[in-house]
Coordinates of C-alpha atoms in Angstrom, one line a residue:
X865 CA -5.2 -13.7 -67.1
X866 CA -7.6 -16.3 -65.4
X867 CA -10.5 -15.2 -63.9
X868 CA -9.9 -16.7 -60.6
X869 CA -6.6 -14.8 -60.3
X870 CA -8.2 -11.5 -61.5
X871 CA -10.6 -12.1 -58.7
X872 CA -8.1 -13.0 -56.0
X873 CA -6.2 -9.4 -56.9
X874 CA -9.5 -7.5 -56.7
X875 CA -10.3 -9.1 -53.3
X876 CA -6.9 -8.3 -51.9
X877 CA -7.2 -4.7 -53.4
X878 CA -10.6 -4.5 -51.9
X879 CA -9.8 -5.4 -48.4
X880 CA -6.9 -2.9 -48.4
X881 CA -8.9 -0.3 -49.7
X882 CA -11.9 -0.6 -47.5
X883 CA -9.5 0.1 -44.4
X884 CA -8.9 3.4 -45.9
X885 CA -12.3 4.0 -46.5
X886 CA -13.5 3.0 -42.9
X887 CA -11.0 5.6 -41.7
X888 CA -12.9 8.6 -43.2
X889 CA -16.2 6.9 -42.5
X890 CA -15.3 7.0 -38.7
X891 CA -13.3 10.3 -38.5
X892 CA -14.9 12.4 -41.8
X893 CA -13.9 16.0 -40.3
X894 CA -10.4 15.0 -39.3
X895 CA -9.5 13.3 -42.4
X896 CA -10.9 16.4 -44.4
X897 CA -9.0 18.9 -42.2
X898 CA -5.8 16.9 -42.5
X899 CA -6.4 16.8 -46.4
X900 CA -6.8 20.7 -46.2
X901 CA -3.6 21.5 -44.5
X902 CA -1.8 18.9 -46.9
X903 CA -3.0 20.8 -49.8
X904 CA -2.0 24.2 -48.4
X905 CA 1.6 23.0 -47.3
X906 CA 1.9 21.6 -50.9
X907 CA 0.9 24.7 -52.6
X908 CA 2.4 27.4 -50.3
X909 CA 4.9 28.5 -52.8
X910 CA 2.8 28.6 -55.7
X911 CA 1.8 32.3 -57.0
X912 CA -1.9 31.8 -55.2
X913 CA 0.3 30.4 -52.1
X914 CA 2.1 33.3 -51.6
X915 CA -0.6 35.7 -52.4
X916 CA -2.8 34.4 -49.5
X917 CA 0.1 33.2 -47.4
X918 CA -0.8 29.7 -47.2
X919 CA 2.1 28.9 -44.9
X920 CA 0.6 30.9 -42.0
X921 CA -2.8 29.5 -42.3
X922 CA -3.2 27.2 -39.1
X923 CA -7.2 26.8 -39.0
X924 CA -10.0 26.1 -41.2
X925 CA -11.5 29.5 -39.9
X926 CA -8.1 31.4 -41.2
X927 CA -8.8 29.6 -44.5
X928 CA -12.5 30.7 -44.9
X929 CA -11.6 34.3 -44.1
X930 CA -8.4 34.7 -46.0
X931 CA -9.0 32.8 -49.3
X932 CA -11.8 34.1 -51.5
X933 CA -14.4 32.0 -53.2
X934 CA -13.9 31.8 -56.9
X935 CA -15.9 30.7 -60.0
X936 CA -14.6 29.9 -63.4
X937 CA -14.6 33.5 -64.6
X938 CA -12.5 34.8 -61.8
X939 CA -9.9 31.9 -62.3
X940 CA -9.7 31.9 -66.0
X941 CA -6.7 34.4 -66.5
X942 CA -4.9 32.0 -64.2
X943 CA -5.9 29.1 -66.2
X944 CA -5.0 30.8 -69.5
X945 CA -1.3 31.4 -68.3
X946 CA -1.3 27.8 -67.1
X947 CA -2.4 26.8 -70.7
X948 CA 0.2 28.8 -72.1
X949 CA 2.8 26.8 -70.4
X950 CA 3.6 28.8 -67.2
X951 CA 3.7 26.5 -63.8
X952 CA 3.4 27.2 -60.2
X953 CA 0.6 29.5 -60.6
X954 CA -2.0 27.5 -58.5
X955 CA -0.5 24.2 -58.3
X956 CA 3.2 23.4 -58.1
X957 CA 3.5 20.5 -60.3
X958 CA 3.3 21.1 -64.2
X959 CA -0.3 20.7 -65.5
X960 CA -0.5 19.3 -68.7
X961 CA -4.1 18.5 -69.2
X962 CA -7.1 20.8 -69.3
X963 CA -10.6 19.1 -69.5
X964 CA -12.8 21.1 -71.8
X965 CA -15.8 20.9 -70.0
X966 CA -18.9 20.3 -71.7
X967 CA -21.3 20.5 -68.7
X968 CA -23.7 22.9 -70.3
X969 CA -24.7 24.0 -74.1
X970 CA -23.0 27.4 -73.3
X971 CA -20.8 28.6 -76.3
X972 CA -18.2 29.6 -74.0
X973 CA -15.9 26.5 -72.9
X974 CA -14.3 26.0 -69.6
X975 CA -10.9 24.5 -69.6
X976 CA -10.4 22.8 -66.0
X977 CA -6.8 22.0 -64.7
X978 CA -6.3 18.4 -64.5
X979 CA -3.0 17.7 -62.6
X980 CA -1.3 14.1 -62.5
X981 CA -2.3 14.2 -58.9
X982 CA -5.8 14.3 -59.7
X983 CA -5.9 11.9 -62.3
X984 CA -4.1 9.3 -60.1
X985 CA -5.5 10.1 -56.7
X986 CA -9.1 11.1 -57.5
X987 CA -10.5 10.0 -61.2
X988 CA -8.7 6.7 -61.4
X989 CA -8.7 5.9 -57.7
X990 CA -12.5 6.6 -57.8
X991 CA -13.1 4.0 -60.7
X992 CA -11.2 1.5 -58.7
X993 CA -13.3 2.3 -55.9
X994 CA -16.2 1.9 -57.5
X995 CA -15.6 -1.6 -58.5
X996 CA -14.3 -2.3 -55.1
X997 CA -17.7 -1.3 -53.5
X998 CA -19.7 -3.1 -56.3
X999 CA -17.6 -6.2 -55.8
X1000 CA -18.1 -6.0 -52.1
X1001 CA -21.8 -5.9 -52.2
X1002 CA -22.1 -8.6 -54.9
X1003 CA -19.6 -11.4 -53.9
X1004 CA -21.2 -13.8 -57.0
X1005 CA -20.3 -11.1 -59.5
X1006 CA -18.8 -12.3 -62.8
X1007 CA -17.7 -8.7 -63.9
X1008 CA -14.3 -9.8 -64.9
X1009 CA -15.4 -12.5 -67.1
X1010 CA -16.2 -10.0 -69.8
X1011 CA -15.6 -6.4 -70.7
X1012 CA -17.4 -3.0 -69.7
X1013 CA -19.1 -1.0 -72.5
X1014 CA -18.0 2.5 -71.7
X1015 CA -19.6 5.6 -73.5
X1016 CA -17.8 8.8 -73.0
X1017 CA -18.0 12.0 -74.9
X1018 CA -14.5 11.6 -76.2
X1019 CA -13.0 13.5 -79.1
X1020 CA -9.6 14.5 -80.3
X1021 CA -7.1 15.7 -77.9
X1022 CA -5.5 19.1 -78.9
X1023 CA -2.1 20.2 -78.1
X1024 CA -1.1 23.9 -77.5
X1025 CA 1.9 25.2 -75.9
X1026 CA 3.2 22.1 -74.5
X1027 CA -0.2 21.5 -72.9
X1028 CA -3.4 19.2 -74.2
X1029 CA -7.1 19.9 -73.9
X1030 CA -10.1 17.9 -74.7
X1031 CA -13.0 16.1 -73.2
X1032 CA -12.1 14.7 -69.7
X1033 CA -13.3 10.9 -71.1
X1034 CA -10.7 11.3 -73.9
X1035 CA -7.9 12.3 -71.2
X1036 CA -8.6 9.4 -68.9
X1037 CA -8.7 7.1 -72.0
X1038 CA -5.4 8.6 -73.3
X1039 CA -3.7 7.9 -69.7
X1040 CA -5.5 4.6 -68.5
X1041 CA -3.0 1.9 -67.9
X1042 CA -2.5 -0.6 -70.7
X1043 CA -4.4 -3.3 -69.0
X1044 CA -7.7 -1.3 -68.9
X1045 CA -7.8 -1.6 -72.6
X1046 CA -8.3 -5.4 -72.5
X1047 CA -10.9 -5.2 -69.9
X1048 CA -13.1 -2.1 -71.9
X1049 CA -14.9 -2.2 -75.1
X1050 CA -15.2 -0.2 -77.7
X1051 CA -11.2 0.3 -78.3
X1052 CA -9.4 3.6 -77.7
X1053 CA -9.6 3.9 -81.4
X1054 CA -13.4 3.9 -81.7
X1055 CA -13.9 5.6 -78.4
X1056 CA -11.9 8.8 -79.4
X1057 CA -13.9 8.9 -82.7
X1058 CA -14.9 12.7 -83.3
X1059 CA -17.8 12.3 -85.6
X1060 CA -20.6 11.2 -83.0
X1061 CA -23.1 9.7 -85.4
X1062 CA -20.4 7.5 -87.2
X1063 CA -18.9 6.8 -83.6
X1064 CA -22.4 5.4 -82.6
X1065 CA -22.6 2.8 -85.4
X1066 CA -19.0 2.1 -84.9
X1067 CA -19.5 1.2 -81.1
X1068 CA -22.7 -1.1 -81.9
X1069 CA -20.5 -2.8 -84.7
X1070 CA -17.6 -3.2 -82.3
X1071 CA -19.3 -4.5 -79.2
X1072 CA -22.3 -6.7 -80.1
X1073 CA -20.1 -9.7 -80.5
X1074 CA -18.3 -8.9 -77.2
X1075 CA -19.1 -10.6 -73.8
X1076 CA -20.1 -7.3 -72.1
X1077 CA -20.7 -7.5 -68.3
X1078 CA -21.2 -3.7 -67.5
X1079 CA -22.2 -0.5 -68.9
X1080 CA -20.7 3.0 -68.0
X1081 CA -22.0 6.3 -69.3
X1082 CA -24.4 9.0 -69.3
X1083 CA -28.2 7.7 -69.0
X1084 CA -29.4 9.7 -72.2
X1085 CA -26.8 8.8 -74.7
X1086 CA -26.4 5.2 -73.5
X1087 CA -30.1 4.9 -74.2
X1088 CA -29.5 6.2 -77.8
X1089 CA -26.8 3.4 -77.9
X1090 CA -28.6 0.5 -76.3
X1091 CA -31.7 1.2 -78.7
X1092 CA -29.1 1.2 -81.7
X1093 CA -28.0 -2.1 -80.5
X1094 CA -31.3 -3.6 -80.4
X1095 CA -32.4 -2.2 -83.7
X1096 CA -29.2 -3.7 -85.3
X1097 CA -29.4 -7.2 -83.6
X1098 CA -33.3 -7.2 -84.0
X1099 CA -33.2 -8.7 -80.3
X1100 CA -35.9 -8.2 -77.8
X1101 CA -34.0 -7.1 -74.7
X1102 CA -30.2 -6.5 -74.1
X1103 CA -29.6 -9.7 -72.2
X1104 CA -30.5 -11.5 -75.7
X1105 CA -27.3 -9.8 -76.9
X1106 CA -25.4 -9.9 -73.7
X1107 CA -26.5 -12.6 -71.6
X1108 CA -23.6 -12.0 -68.7
X1109 CA -24.5 -8.4 -68.5
X1110 CA -25.1 -7.4 -64.7
X1111 CA -24.5 -3.7 -63.8
X1112 CA -24.8 -0.3 -65.5
X1113 CA -22.7 2.3 -63.8
X1114 CA -24.3 5.8 -64.6
X1115 CA -23.9 9.6 -64.0
X1116 CA -24.1 12.9 -65.5
X1117 CA -27.7 13.5 -65.5
X1118 CA -30.6 12.3 -63.2
X1119 CA -31.7 8.7 -63.8
X1120 CA -35.1 9.3 -62.8
X1121 CA -36.8 10.1 -66.3
X1122 CA -35.1 7.1 -67.9
X1123 CA -35.4 4.2 -65.4
X1124 CA -38.7 2.7 -66.7
X1125 CA -37.2 2.7 -70.4
X1126 CA -33.9 0.8 -69.2
X1127 CA -36.1 -1.3 -67.2
X1128 CA -38.2 -2.4 -70.4
X1129 CA -34.8 -3.4 -72.1
X1130 CA -32.8 -4.9 -69.0
X1131 CA -35.8 -6.8 -67.8
X1132 CA -34.1 -9.0 -65.3
X1133 CA -34.6 -7.7 -61.6
X1134 CA -31.5 -8.7 -60.3
X1135 CA -29.7 -6.2 -62.8
X1136 CA -27.9 -3.5 -60.9
X1137 CA -27.8 0.2 -61.2
X1138 CA -24.7 2.0 -59.6
X1139 CA -24.7 5.7 -59.8
X1140 CA -21.8 7.9 -59.6
X1141 CA -21.2 11.8 -59.3
X1142 CA -18.2 13.1 -61.1
X1143 CA -17.3 16.0 -63.1
X1144 CA -14.1 17.8 -65.0
X1145 CA -13.2 19.0 -61.7
X1146 CA -13.4 15.7 -59.8
X1147 CA -14.7 12.7 -58.9
X1148 CA -16.9 13.3 -55.7
X1149 CA -19.4 10.5 -54.7
X1150 CA -20.2 7.1 -55.3
X1151 CA -23.3 4.6 -54.7
X1152 CA -21.9 2.2 -52.2
X1153 CA -25.0 0.0 -51.6
X1154 CA -27.2 -2.0 -54.0
X1155 CA -30.4 -0.6 -54.9
X1156 CA -30.1 2.8 -53.4
X1157 CA -30.2 6.2 -54.7
X1158 CA -28.0 7.8 -52.1
X1159 CA -24.2 8.4 -52.9
X1160 CA -21.4 8.2 -50.4
X1161 CA -19.3 11.4 -50.4
X1162 CA -15.5 10.2 -51.0
X1163 CA -13.4 12.3 -48.6
X1164 CA -9.9 11.1 -49.5
X1165 CA -9.5 12.0 -53.3
X1166 CA -7.3 15.2 -52.4
X1167 CA -10.8 17.3 -52.6
X1168 CA -11.6 19.6 -49.6
X1169 CA -15.4 20.2 -49.6
X1170 CA -17.4 23.3 -48.3
X1171 CA -20.9 24.0 -48.7
X1172 CA -23.2 27.2 -49.0
X1173 CA -26.9 27.1 -47.9
X1174 CA -28.8 27.9 -50.9
X1175 CA -31.5 29.8 -49.1
X1176 CA -28.6 32.6 -48.5
X1177 CA -26.5 31.6 -51.6
X1178 CA -25.3 34.9 -53.1
X1179 CA -26.7 37.3 -50.6
X1180 CA -25.2 39.3 -48.2
X1181 CA -25.8 36.9 -45.6
X1182 CA -23.9 34.1 -47.5
X1183 CA -22.1 32.0 -45.2
X1184 CA -19.7 28.9 -46.2
X1185 CA -19.4 25.9 -43.9
X1186 CA -17.3 22.9 -43.8
X1187 CA -18.4 19.4 -43.6
X1188 CA -18.5 19.4 -39.8
X1189 CA -21.7 21.8 -39.6
X1190 CA -23.8 20.4 -42.6
X1191 CA -27.2 19.5 -41.6
X1192 CA -29.8 17.0 -43.2
X1193 CA -32.2 17.9 -46.1
X1194 CA -30.7 21.3 -46.8
X1195 CA -29.9 22.3 -50.3
X1196 CA -26.4 23.2 -50.6
X1197 CA -24.0 24.8 -53.3
X1198 CA -20.8 22.9 -53.5
X1199 CA -17.2 24.4 -53.0
X1200 CA -14.3 22.4 -53.7
X1201 CA -10.5 22.9 -53.2
X1202 CA -8.5 20.2 -55.2
X1203 CA -5.4 18.5 -56.0
X1204 CA -5.3 20.3 -59.4
X1205 CA -5.1 23.7 -57.6
X1206 CA -8.8 24.8 -57.7
X1207 CA -9.1 26.9 -54.4
X1208 CA -12.5 27.4 -53.1
X1209 CA -14.0 26.9 -56.5
X1210 CA -18.0 27.0 -56.7
X1211 CA -18.6 24.2 -59.4
X1212 CA -22.2 25.2 -59.8
X1213 CA -24.0 21.9 -58.4
X1214 CA -26.3 21.6 -55.5
X1215 CA -26.4 18.6 -53.1
X1216 CA -28.3 17.9 -49.9
X1217 CA -27.4 15.2 -47.5
X1218 CA -29.4 12.5 -46.6
X1219 CA -27.2 10.9 -43.9
X1220 CA -24.3 12.5 -41.9
X1221 CA -22.9 9.1 -40.6
X1222 CA -22.0 8.3 -43.3
X1223 CA -22.1 11.5 -45.2
X1224 CA -24.4 10.2 -48.0
X1225 CA -25.6 12.9 -50.4
X1226 CA -28.2 13.3 -53.4
X1227 CA -27.6 15.7 -56.2
X1228 CA -30.5 18.3 -56.3
X1229 CA -29.6 20.2 -59.2
X1230 CA -27.4 23.3 -60.3
X1231 CA -27.0 26.8 -58.8
X1232 CA -28.0 28.4 -62.2
X1233 CA -30.3 25.8 -63.6
X1234 CA -33.6 26.4 -61.7
X1235 CA -36.7 28.5 -62.0
X1236 CA -37.1 31.1 -59.5
X1237 CA -39.0 34.0 -61.5
X1238 CA -41.7 34.1 -59.2
X1239 CA -40.1 33.0 -55.6
X1240 CA -41.1 29.3 -56.5
X1241 CA -37.5 27.8 -56.1
X1242 CA -38.1 25.2 -58.3
X1243 CA -35.1 22.8 -58.6
X1244 CA -34.1 20.0 -61.0
X1245 CA -34.6 17.4 -58.5
X1246 CA -38.4 18.4 -58.0
X1247 CA -38.9 18.3 -61.9
X1248 CA -37.1 15.0 -62.1
X1249 CA -39.1 13.3 -59.2
X1250 CA -42.5 14.8 -60.6
X1251 CA -41.8 13.4 -64.2
X1252 CA -41.0 10.4 -62.7
X1253 CA -44.2 9.9 -60.9
X1254 CA -46.4 11.0 -63.7
X1255 CA -44.6 8.8 -66.3
X1256 CA -45.3 5.9 -64.1
X1257 CA -48.9 6.8 -63.7
X1258 CA -49.4 7.5 -67.2
X1259 CA -47.1 4.8 -68.9
X1260 CA -45.5 7.7 -70.7
X1261 CA -41.8 7.5 -71.6
X1262 CA -39.4 10.6 -71.6
X1263 CA -36.6 11.3 -74.1
X1264 CA -35.6 14.9 -73.0
X1265 CA -37.3 18.0 -71.6
X1266 CA -36.5 21.8 -70.6
X1267 CA -38.5 24.4 -69.1
X1268 CA -38.5 28.1 -68.6
X1269 CA -40.9 30.8 -67.2
X1270 CA -43.5 32.5 -69.0
X1271 CA -43.1 36.1 -67.5
X1272 CA -45.8 38.2 -66.5
X1273 CA -47.4 40.3 -69.3
X1274 CA -49.9 43.1 -67.9
X1275 CA -52.5 41.4 -66.1
X1276 CA -51.5 37.8 -67.3
X1277 CA -50.2 35.9 -64.7
X1278 CA -46.9 33.9 -64.9
X1279 CA -46.5 30.1 -65.7
X1280 CA -43.9 27.6 -66.5
X1281 CA -43.5 26.5 -70.1
X1282 CA -42.2 22.9 -70.7
X1283 CA -40.9 21.3 -73.9
X1284 CA -40.8 17.7 -73.7
X1285 CA -40.0 14.8 -76.2
X1286 CA -41.5 11.6 -75.5
X1287 CA -40.7 8.3 -76.7
X1288 CA -44.2 7.1 -75.6
X1289 CA -46.5 10.2 -75.3
X1290 CA -49.3 10.0 -72.6
X1291 CA -52.8 9.1 -74.1
X1292 CA -54.3 12.1 -72.4
X1293 CA -51.9 15.3 -72.3
X1294 CA -54.4 17.4 -70.4
X1295 CA -54.3 14.4 -67.7
X1296 CA -50.6 14.4 -67.8
X1297 CA -50.3 18.1 -67.2
X1298 CA -52.7 18.0 -64.3
X1299 CA -50.8 15.2 -62.6
X1300 CA -47.7 16.9 -63.3
X1301 CA -48.8 20.2 -61.7
X1302 CA -49.8 18.4 -58.5
X1303 CA -46.8 16.4 -58.2
X1304 CA -44.9 19.6 -58.4
X1305 CA -47.0 21.0 -55.8
X1306 CA -46.6 18.0 -53.6
X1307 CA -42.7 18.1 -53.8
X1308 CA -42.3 22.1 -53.4
X1309 CA -44.1 24.0 -51.1
X1310 CA -43.0 27.5 -52.6
X1311 CA -44.3 26.4 -56.1
X1312 CA -47.7 25.0 -54.3
X1313 CA -48.1 28.6 -52.5
X1314 CA -47.5 30.6 -56.0
X1315 CA -50.2 28.2 -57.7
X1316 CA -52.7 28.4 -54.9
X1317 CA -56.0 29.9 -56.7
X1318 CA -53.6 31.0 -59.6
X1319 CA -52.2 34.0 -57.5
X1320 CA -49.2 34.1 -59.0
X1321 CA -48.6 31.1 -61.3
X1322 CA -50.9 29.6 -63.7
X1323 CA -50.7 25.8 -64.6
X1324 CA -47.8 24.7 -66.6
X1325 CA -48.1 24.7 -70.3
X1326 CA -46.7 21.6 -72.0
X1327 CA -45.5 21.4 -75.6
X1328 CA -45.1 17.7 -76.9
X1329 CA -41.8 18.0 -78.8
X1330 CA -41.2 16.3 -82.3
X1331 CA -39.2 13.3 -82.5
X1332 CA -35.5 14.2 -82.4
X1333 CA -35.9 17.7 -81.6
X1334 CA -33.2 17.9 -78.8
X1335 CA -31.1 15.8 -80.7
X1336 CA -31.3 18.0 -83.7
X1337 CA -30.7 20.9 -81.5
X1338 CA -27.5 19.7 -80.1
X1339 CA -26.1 18.8 -83.4
X1340 CA -27.1 22.6 -84.7
X1341 CA -24.7 23.4 -81.8
X1342 CA -22.2 21.0 -82.5
X1343 CA -22.8 19.6 -79.0
X1344 CA -23.4 15.7 -79.8
X1345 CA -21.9 13.5 -77.6
X1346 CA -21.8 11.5 -74.4
X1347 CA -21.0 14.6 -72.0
X1348 CA -23.1 17.1 -73.5
X1349 CA -26.4 18.0 -71.5
X1350 CA -29.6 19.7 -72.5
X1351 CA -30.1 22.3 -69.9
X1352 CA -33.2 21.1 -67.8
X1353 CA -34.4 24.2 -66.1
X1354 CA -33.6 27.8 -66.7
X1355 CA -34.6 31.4 -65.5
X1356 CA -34.1 32.7 -69.0
X1357 CA -36.1 31.9 -72.0
X1358 CA -33.1 31.4 -74.3
X1359 CA -33.1 27.5 -74.7
X1360 CA -37.1 27.3 -74.8
X1361 CA -37.5 29.9 -77.5
X1362 CA -34.6 28.4 -79.5
X1363 CA -36.2 24.9 -79.1
X1364 CA -39.6 26.3 -80.2
X1365 CA -38.2 27.6 -83.0
X1366 CA -36.7 24.8 -84.2
X1367 CA -39.6 22.6 -83.4
X1368 CA -41.9 24.7 -85.3
X1369 CA -39.6 23.9 -88.8

């Protein structure tokens, strides 16, 4: 199809869609409330709908009081029944697909229901919106003159009892429209290869001769691929390989520890980075402005949002609020109700609002992935920001990291123990540690208070990991792939002790 025609079609779709986006920008609470009652009406005759009498719920207050909060463990028995082929349990339409969640390195897998509605009205709708927003902000874009290099964690899809499970990326690739194959690289055949290391080289071989205009994938794994591309082609930077490359769409982990490494292999100042916030449970937010780290919360994808302030999360004073009552710069746990039958489901992520008109957010971490062994409430966002600052000051570059508490022992104070794998280590590790400690103090007043005069916490202890430590650790656990992530922070020492063992071999 000629490029001008593609651009014309994209422009037409863009204008049509922006009218809908403007509606939820102008009337966010109304759009969300209407969506909630639509979901309740659709699911009123399901098993859950009858149990909580969805048909009689007329206000958000009644919904809040009547329908309980759940996590995966609560829903697992119902999901397992659905995977066995039962229908109309939590969603009226038959659920054929289940995304095997790989968000953490826990051995226990989660199987997240993916309905036809969530595929079409959430995941695919978000992909279109991402392109719409990018094209709207960059009128001279030549995105459609080439292909998008996508890097998922795709593996084989597995069939059981008439249902199918696998990585979300594999489900999306398997269901995507035929024309999407022509605008993407590598081919579905290569994308769905299961052996990660073989697949990486196959992707390099298949993409280096394509006209790649955009990249899409998780920053940590994409960086491995791009460095392989440069090594294979013996080029100085990626524009020598793909001269028309103009944007990288990224999500899954924070971009902060990797930004300088990307800038070194993508040295053009006009190159764009667009962040997304998605998960197996749904697609939640999209960067809607050039050169911004803020994400627009998408309110019409069949997902109703609620929030729990993290300062009372899990306490007897816990309170759940709707979008109407959120405040700026408060850390919230996210609760979702979706068009795949997740009802008041705690996804385990934390966010904070940086704007209320429109509702723009930053992802701040995970409800479980933080360190609060001494009342310091250290969250992933603090760690990422501190590392970014210190790496810039010391010209260091990071591949991966994790951290855990050193618990008090007798008269010994506690501390935080960090394992950091450097691509380019700092010249002076003691200076790096000092800067890092000070950066954390400046970003987190609770941490600063516990560090004051070493009252509770001693200074951080940092180990410089051997090359490929985290890669080997993930490989040992059969967790290599674009959707697997190293836990950044933990209140237990399980990950750190395991990594220290492997580091000493």
